[in-house]
C-alpha positions as a printed NumPy array, in Angstrom:
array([[ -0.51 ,  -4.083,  17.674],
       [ -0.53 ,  -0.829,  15.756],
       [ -2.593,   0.4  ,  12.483],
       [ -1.798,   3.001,  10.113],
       [ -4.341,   4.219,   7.524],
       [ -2.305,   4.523,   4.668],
       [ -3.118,   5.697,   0.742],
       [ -0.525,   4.303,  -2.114],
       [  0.199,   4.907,  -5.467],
       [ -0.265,   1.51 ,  -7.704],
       [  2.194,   2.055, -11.188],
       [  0.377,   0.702, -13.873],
       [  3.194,  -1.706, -14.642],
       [  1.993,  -3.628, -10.811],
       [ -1.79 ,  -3.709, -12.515],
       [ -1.669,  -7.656, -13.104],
       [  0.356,  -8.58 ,  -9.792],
       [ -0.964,  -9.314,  -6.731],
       [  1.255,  -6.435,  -4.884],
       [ -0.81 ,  -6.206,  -1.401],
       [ -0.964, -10.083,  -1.041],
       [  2.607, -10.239,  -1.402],
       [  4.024,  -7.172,   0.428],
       [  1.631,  -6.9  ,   3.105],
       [  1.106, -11.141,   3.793],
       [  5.306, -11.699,   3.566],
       [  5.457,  -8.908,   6.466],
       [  2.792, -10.786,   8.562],
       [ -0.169,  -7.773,   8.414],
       [ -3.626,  -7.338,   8.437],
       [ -4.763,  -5.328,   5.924],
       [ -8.503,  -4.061,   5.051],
       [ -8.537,  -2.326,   1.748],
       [-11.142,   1.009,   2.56 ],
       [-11.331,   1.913,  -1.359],
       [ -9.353,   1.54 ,  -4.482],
       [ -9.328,   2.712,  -7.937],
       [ -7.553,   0.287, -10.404],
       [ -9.034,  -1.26 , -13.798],
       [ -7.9  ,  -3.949, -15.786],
       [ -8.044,  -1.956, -18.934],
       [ -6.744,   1.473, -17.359],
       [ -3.803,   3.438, -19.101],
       [ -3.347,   5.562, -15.599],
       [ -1.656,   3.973, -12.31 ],
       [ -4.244,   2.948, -10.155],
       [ -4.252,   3.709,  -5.883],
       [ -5.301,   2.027,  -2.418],
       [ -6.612,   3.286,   0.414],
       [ -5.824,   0.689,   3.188],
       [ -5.597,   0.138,   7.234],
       [ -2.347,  -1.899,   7.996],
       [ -2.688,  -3.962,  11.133],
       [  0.373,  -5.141,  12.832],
       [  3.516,  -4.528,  14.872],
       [  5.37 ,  -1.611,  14.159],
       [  8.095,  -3.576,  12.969],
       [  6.201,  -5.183,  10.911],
       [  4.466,  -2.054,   9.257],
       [  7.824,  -0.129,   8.846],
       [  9.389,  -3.596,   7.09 ],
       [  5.866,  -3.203,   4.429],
       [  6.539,   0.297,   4.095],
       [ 10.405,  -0.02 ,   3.131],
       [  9.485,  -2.972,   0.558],
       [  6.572,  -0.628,  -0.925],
       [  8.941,   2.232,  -1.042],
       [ 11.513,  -0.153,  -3.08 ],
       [  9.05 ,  -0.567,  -5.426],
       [  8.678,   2.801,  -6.215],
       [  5.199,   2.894,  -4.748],
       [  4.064,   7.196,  -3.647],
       [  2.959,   6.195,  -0.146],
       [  0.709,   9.195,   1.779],
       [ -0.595,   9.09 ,   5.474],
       [ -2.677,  11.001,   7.025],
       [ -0.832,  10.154,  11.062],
       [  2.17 ,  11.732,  12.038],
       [  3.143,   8.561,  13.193],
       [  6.67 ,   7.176,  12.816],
       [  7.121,   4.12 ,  10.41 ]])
C-alpha cells in the first residue's frame, strides 16, 4: 500500500456532487479528508486536503480521473503518480 498527502482544487460547479466518493471509492482508496474549505452558499471554488491510501495503481488511476476533471491537484512528495 502507498499514501500520498495530496491538496485539490474543488470548481465551484463540483460544489453539490459528491466528487471524492465517486473518484476516490470507483478507484478502490482510502481516503481521510485532513481539512477542507467548501460552503454550500460560496461563490469561490472550494479545496481538500486529503491522504489517499492505496496501491499505486490505484492512486495514479484517481489522479488521472481528477485531472480530467479539471481539478488543480498540489503535493507536497516528490513521489511519482
Amino acid at each position: 500500500m502507498a499514501t500520498l498527502r495530496i491538496r485539490l482544487q474543488v470548481p465551484k460547479k463540483y460544489r453539490d456532487q459528491p466528487l471524492m466518493g465517486d473518484v476516490l471509492a470507483s478507484c478502490q482508496l482510502q481516503f481521510n479528508i485532513l481539512a477542507a474549505h467548501l460552503g454550500p452558499n460560496r461563490e469561490e471554488d472550494g479545496w481538500f486536503d486529503v491522504m489517499l491510501t492505496g496501491t499505486p495503481e490505484d492512486i495514479t488511476a484517481a489522479l488521472a480521473v481528477l485531472r480530467d476533471r479539471d481539478i488543480e491537484l498540489w503535493s507536497d512528495t516528490e513521489d511519482e503518480f
